[in-house]
Amino acid sequence: MNKEEFDFRQELEQMRQDYAALKERFDKQQIINEQLMEKTFKADVSLLSFDKNSGIIACALGIPVIIILSIIKKQEWWFPTLATLYCLTFLWANLWMHKNLSKDTLYAEDVLSATKKVKRFKQQYQRYIYISYITAVILVGLYTPTVYHSWNSPEQGAVMVVLLWVIVASMFIWGFFYYKRLMKACDSILNRLQVKEDDLSTNRNMKITLT
């Protein structure tokens, strides 16, 4: 073996080693990226579950507070009745939207079915927020004169009315940003499902598996 052939084989072996090292680094980075994407996917799905649970908690706390305050202020029965019906109606709507969108059912679906469910939830939630906000404004608007007249002086009544609408506005602003976050989570889930659908195009019925 002459020197040139020996040098060539050494260079070839070095190239093989460099390629193997580069491939190993790439594979490790790919695994890390996939793990990060799975964690993001799980976090987005968890937000959907949190939305359902927070609706239950809000109604469980809100209804007694409304009734107790109405009794303390000796207000007419119509507002606590309407407010309770409002909470129960939108609680039912919230549970109905989430009924097929829990972690267990979503992970057990094939990609196409899961995509349809998330898209349907997103459309329903948009209408849900729109209607609930309009209804809340109407209800609070009807309640405003009662708040104004339930205090000893017009000044106190005016202050409480302003406070009431500040609270409502704050809740609406918080709700808007929460709504945007939830819609972003839905889009993220749909994008992730689209990636899986592309990867699994040869087997449309494979299950969504998260590790």
CSV table of C-alpha atoms in Angstrom, one decimal:
chain,number,residue,atom,x,y,z
A,1,MET,CA,0.0,0.0,0.0
A,2,ASN,CA,1.5,3.3,-1.1
A,3,LYS,CA,1.4,6.4,1.0
A,4,GLU,CA,-1.3,8.1,-1.2
A,5,GLU,CA,-3.7,5.2,-0.8
A,6,PHE,CA,-3.0,5.1,2.9
A,7,ASP,CA,-3.7,8.8,3.3
A,8,PHE,CA,-6.9,8.4,1.2
A,9,ARG,CA,-8.2,5.6,3.4
A,10,GLN,CA,-7.4,7.7,6.5
A,11,GLU,CA,-9.3,10.6,5.1
A,12,LEU,CA,-12.2,8.3,4.2
A,13,GLU,CA,-12.3,6.8,7.7
A,14,GLN,CA,-12.2,10.3,9.2
A,15,MET,CA,-15.1,11.4,7.0
A,16,ARG,CA,-17.1,8.3,8.2
A,17,GLN,CA,-16.4,9.1,11.8
A,18,ASP,CA,-17.4,12.8,11.3
A,19,TYR,CA,-20.6,11.7,9.5
A,20,ALA,CA,-21.5,9.2,12.3
A,21,ALA,CA,-20.9,11.9,15.0
A,22,LEU,CA,-23.0,14.4,13.0
A,23,LYS,CA,-25.8,11.9,12.6
A,24,GLU,CA,-25.8,11.1,16.3
A,25,ARG,CA,-26.0,14.8,17.1
A,26,PHE,CA,-28.8,15.3,14.6
A,27,ASP,CA,-30.7,12.3,16.0
A,28,LYS,CA,-30.4,13.5,19.5
A,29,GLN,CA,-31.5,17.0,18.5
A,30,GLN,CA,-34.5,15.6,16.6
A,31,ILE,CA,-35.5,13.6,19.7
A,32,ILE,CA,-35.3,16.7,21.8
A,33,ASN,CA,-37.4,18.7,19.4
A,34,GLU,CA,-40.0,15.9,19.2
A,35,GLN,CA,-40.2,15.8,23.0
A,36,LEU,CA,-40.6,19.6,23.2
A,37,MET,CA,-43.4,19.4,20.6
A,38,GLU,CA,-45.1,16.6,22.5
A,39,LYS,CA,-44.9,18.7,25.8
A,40,THR,CA,-46.4,21.6,24.0
A,41,PHE,CA,-49.2,19.4,22.6
A,42,LYS,CA,-50.0,18.1,26.0
A,43,ALA,CA,-50.0,21.6,27.5
A,44,ASP,CA,-52.4,22.8,24.8
A,45,VAL,CA,-54.7,19.8,25.4
A,46,SER,CA,-54.5,20.4,29.2
A,47,LEU,CA,-55.7,24.0,28.6
A,48,LEU,CA,-58.9,22.6,27.1
A,49,SER,CA,-59.5,20.5,30.1
A,50,PHE,CA,-58.7,23.5,32.4
A,51,ASP,CA,-61.4,25.5,30.5
A,52,LYS,CA,-64.0,22.9,31.3
A,53,ASN,CA,-63.0,22.6,35.0
A,54,SER,CA,-62.8,26.3,35.5
A,55,GLY,CA,-66.3,26.8,34.1
A,56,ILE,CA,-67.6,24.3,36.7
A,57,ILE,CA,-65.7,26.0,39.5
A,58,ALA,CA,-66.9,29.5,38.5
A,59,CYS,CA,-70.5,28.4,38.5
A,60,ALA,CA,-70.1,26.5,41.8
A,61,LEU,CA,-68.7,29.6,43.4
A,62,GLY,CA,-70.7,32.3,41.5
A,63,ILE,CA,-74.2,31.1,42.1
A,64,PRO,CA,-74.0,31.0,45.9
A,65,VAL,CA,-72.3,34.4,46.0
A,66,ILE,CA,-75.1,36.0,43.8
A,67,ILE,CA,-77.8,34.5,46.0
A,68,ILE,CA,-76.1,35.5,49.3
A,69,LEU,CA,-75.5,39.1,48.1
A,70,SER,CA,-79.1,39.4,47.0
A,71,ILE,CA,-80.4,38.2,50.4
A,72,ILE,CA,-78.1,40.6,52.3
A,73,LYS,CA,-79.1,43.6,50.2
A,74,LYS,CA,-82.8,42.4,50.2
A,75,GLN,CA,-83.1,42.7,46.5
A,76,GLU,CA,-85.9,41.4,44.3
A,77,TRP,CA,-85.9,37.8,43.3
A,78,TRP,CA,-85.7,38.3,39.5
A,79,PHE,CA,-81.9,39.1,39.3
A,80,PRO,CA,-80.6,36.1,41.3
A,81,THR,CA,-83.0,33.9,39.4
A,82,LEU,CA,-81.8,35.2,36.0
A,83,ALA,CA,-78.2,35.2,37.0
A,84,THR,CA,-78.5,31.6,38.2
A,85,LEU,CA,-80.1,30.5,35.0
A,86,TYR,CA,-77.4,32.4,33.1
A,87,CYS,CA,-74.7,30.5,34.9
A,88,LEU,CA,-76.4,27.1,34.6
A,89,THR,CA,-77.1,27.6,30.9
A,90,PHE,CA,-73.5,28.5,30.0
A,91,LEU,CA,-72.2,25.8,32.3
A,92,TRP,CA,-74.3,23.2,30.3
A,93,ALA,CA,-73.0,24.7,27.0
A,94,ASN,CA,-69.4,24.5,28.3
A,95,LEU,CA,-69.8,20.9,29.3
A,96,TRP,CA,-71.5,20.0,26.0
A,97,MET,CA,-68.7,21.5,24.0
A,98,HIS,CA,-66.1,19.6,25.9
A,99,LYS,CA,-67.9,16.3,26.1
A,100,ASN,CA,-65.9,14.6,23.4
A,101,LEU,CA,-62.7,16.6,23.9
A,102,SER,CA,-61.1,15.2,27.0
A,103,LYS,CA,-57.5,14.0,27.1
A,104,ASP,CA,-58.5,10.4,27.1
A,105,THR,CA,-60.9,10.6,24.2
A,106,LEU,CA,-58.7,12.9,22.1
A,107,TYR,CA,-55.6,10.7,22.5
A,108,ALA,CA,-57.6,7.6,21.6
A,109,GLU,CA,-58.9,9.1,18.3
A,110,ASP,CA,-57.4,8.7,14.9
A,111,VAL,CA,-55.9,11.9,13.5
A,112,LEU,CA,-58.8,12.8,11.2
A,113,SER,CA,-61.5,12.4,13.9
A,114,ALA,CA,-59.4,14.3,16.5
A,115,THR,CA,-58.9,17.1,13.9
A,116,LYS,CA,-62.7,17.4,13.3
A,117,LYS,CA,-63.4,17.5,17.0
A,118,VAL,CA,-61.0,20.3,17.7
A,119,LYS,CA,-62.2,22.3,14.7
A,120,ARG,CA,-65.8,21.8,15.8
A,121,PHE,CA,-64.9,22.9,19.4
A,122,LYS,CA,-63.2,26.0,18.1
A,123,GLN,CA,-66.2,27.1,16.0
A,124,GLN,CA,-68.6,26.4,18.9
A,125,TYR,CA,-66.5,28.2,21.4
A,126,GLN,CA,-66.4,31.3,19.3
A,127,ARG,CA,-70.2,31.5,19.2
A,128,TYR,CA,-70.3,30.6,22.9
A,129,ILE,CA,-68.1,33.6,23.9
A,130,TYR,CA,-70.0,36.0,21.6
A,131,ILE,CA,-73.4,35.0,23.0
A,132,SER,CA,-72.3,34.9,26.7
A,133,TYR,CA,-70.7,38.4,26.5
A,134,ILE,CA,-73.8,39.9,24.9
A,135,THR,CA,-76.1,38.2,27.5
A,136,ALA,CA,-73.9,39.3,30.4
A,137,VAL,CA,-74.0,42.9,29.2
A,138,ILE,CA,-77.8,42.8,29.0
A,139,LEU,CA,-78.1,41.2,32.4
A,140,VAL,CA,-75.7,43.6,34.1
A,141,GLY,CA,-77.4,46.6,32.4
A,142,LEU,CA,-80.8,45.5,33.8
A,143,TYR,CA,-79.2,45.1,37.2
A,144,THR,CA,-77.6,48.5,37.2
A,145,PRO,CA,-80.6,50.5,38.4
A,146,THR,CA,-81.1,48.0,41.3
A,147,VAL,CA,-77.5,48.5,42.4
A,148,TYR,CA,-77.9,52.3,42.2
A,149,HIS,CA,-81.0,52.3,44.4
A,150,SER,CA,-79.9,49.8,46.9
A,151,TRP,CA,-77.6,52.2,48.7
A,152,ASN,CA,-78.3,55.0,51.2
A,153,SER,CA,-77.3,57.9,49.0
A,154,PRO,CA,-77.0,58.6,45.3
A,155,GLU,CA,-73.3,59.1,45.7
A,156,GLN,CA,-72.8,55.6,47.1
A,157,GLY,CA,-75.1,54.2,44.4
A,158,ALA,CA,-73.1,55.8,41.7
A,159,VAL,CA,-69.8,54.6,43.1
A,160,MET,CA,-71.1,51.0,43.3
A,161,VAL,CA,-72.4,51.2,39.7
A,162,VAL,CA,-69.0,52.4,38.5
A,163,LEU,CA,-67.4,49.6,40.5
A,164,LEU,CA,-69.8,47.0,39.1
A,165,TRP,CA,-69.0,48.0,35.5
A,166,VAL,CA,-65.2,48.2,36.2
A,167,ILE,CA,-65.4,44.6,37.5
A,168,VAL,CA,-67.4,43.5,34.4
A,169,ALA,CA,-65.0,45.3,32.0
A,170,SER,CA,-62.0,43.7,33.8
A,171,MET,CA,-63.6,40.3,33.5
A,172,PHE,CA,-64.3,40.9,29.8
A,173,ILE,CA,-60.7,42.0,29.1
A,174,TRP,CA,-59.3,38.9,31.0
A,175,GLY,CA,-61.8,36.7,29.2
A,176,PHE,CA,-60.7,38.1,25.8
A,177,PHE,CA,-57.0,37.3,26.4
A,178,TYR,CA,-58.0,33.9,27.8
A,179,TYR,CA,-60.1,33.3,24.7
A,180,LYS,CA,-57.2,34.2,22.4
A,181,ARG,CA,-54.9,31.9,24.3
A,182,LEU,CA,-57.5,29.0,24.0
A,183,MET,CA,-57.9,29.6,20.3
A,184,LYS,CA,-54.1,29.6,19.9
A,185,ALA,CA,-54.0,26.3,21.7
A,186,CYS,CA,-56.6,24.9,19.3
A,187,ASP,CA,-54.6,26.1,16.3
A,188,SER,CA,-51.4,24.6,17.8
A,189,ILE,CA,-53.2,21.3,18.3
A,190,LEU,CA,-54.5,21.3,14.7
A,191,ASN,CA,-51.1,22.1,13.3
A,192,ARG,CA,-49.6,19.3,15.3
A,193,LEU,CA,-52.3,16.9,14.1
A,194,GLN,CA,-51.6,18.0,10.5
A,195,VAL,CA,-47.9,17.1,11.0
A,196,LYS,CA,-48.9,13.7,12.3
A,197,GLU,CA,-51.4,13.3,9.4
A,198,ASP,CA,-48.6,14.0,6.9
A,199,ASP,CA,-46.3,11.6,8.7
A,200,LEU,CA,-48.9,8.9,8.9
A,201,SER,CA,-50.4,9.4,5.4
A,202,THR,CA,-49.8,5.7,4.7
A,203,ASN,CA,-52.0,4.7,7.7
A,204,ARG,CA,-54.9,7.0,8.3
A,205,ASN,CA,-56.3,5.0,11.2
A,206,MET,CA,-53.2,4.9,13.4
A,207,LYS,CA,-53.9,6.2,16.9
A,208,ILE,CA,-52.4,9.3,18.4
A,209,THR,CA,-49.7,8.2,20.8
A,210,LEU,CA,-47.9,10.4,23.3
A,211,THR,CA,-44.9,9.3,25.3
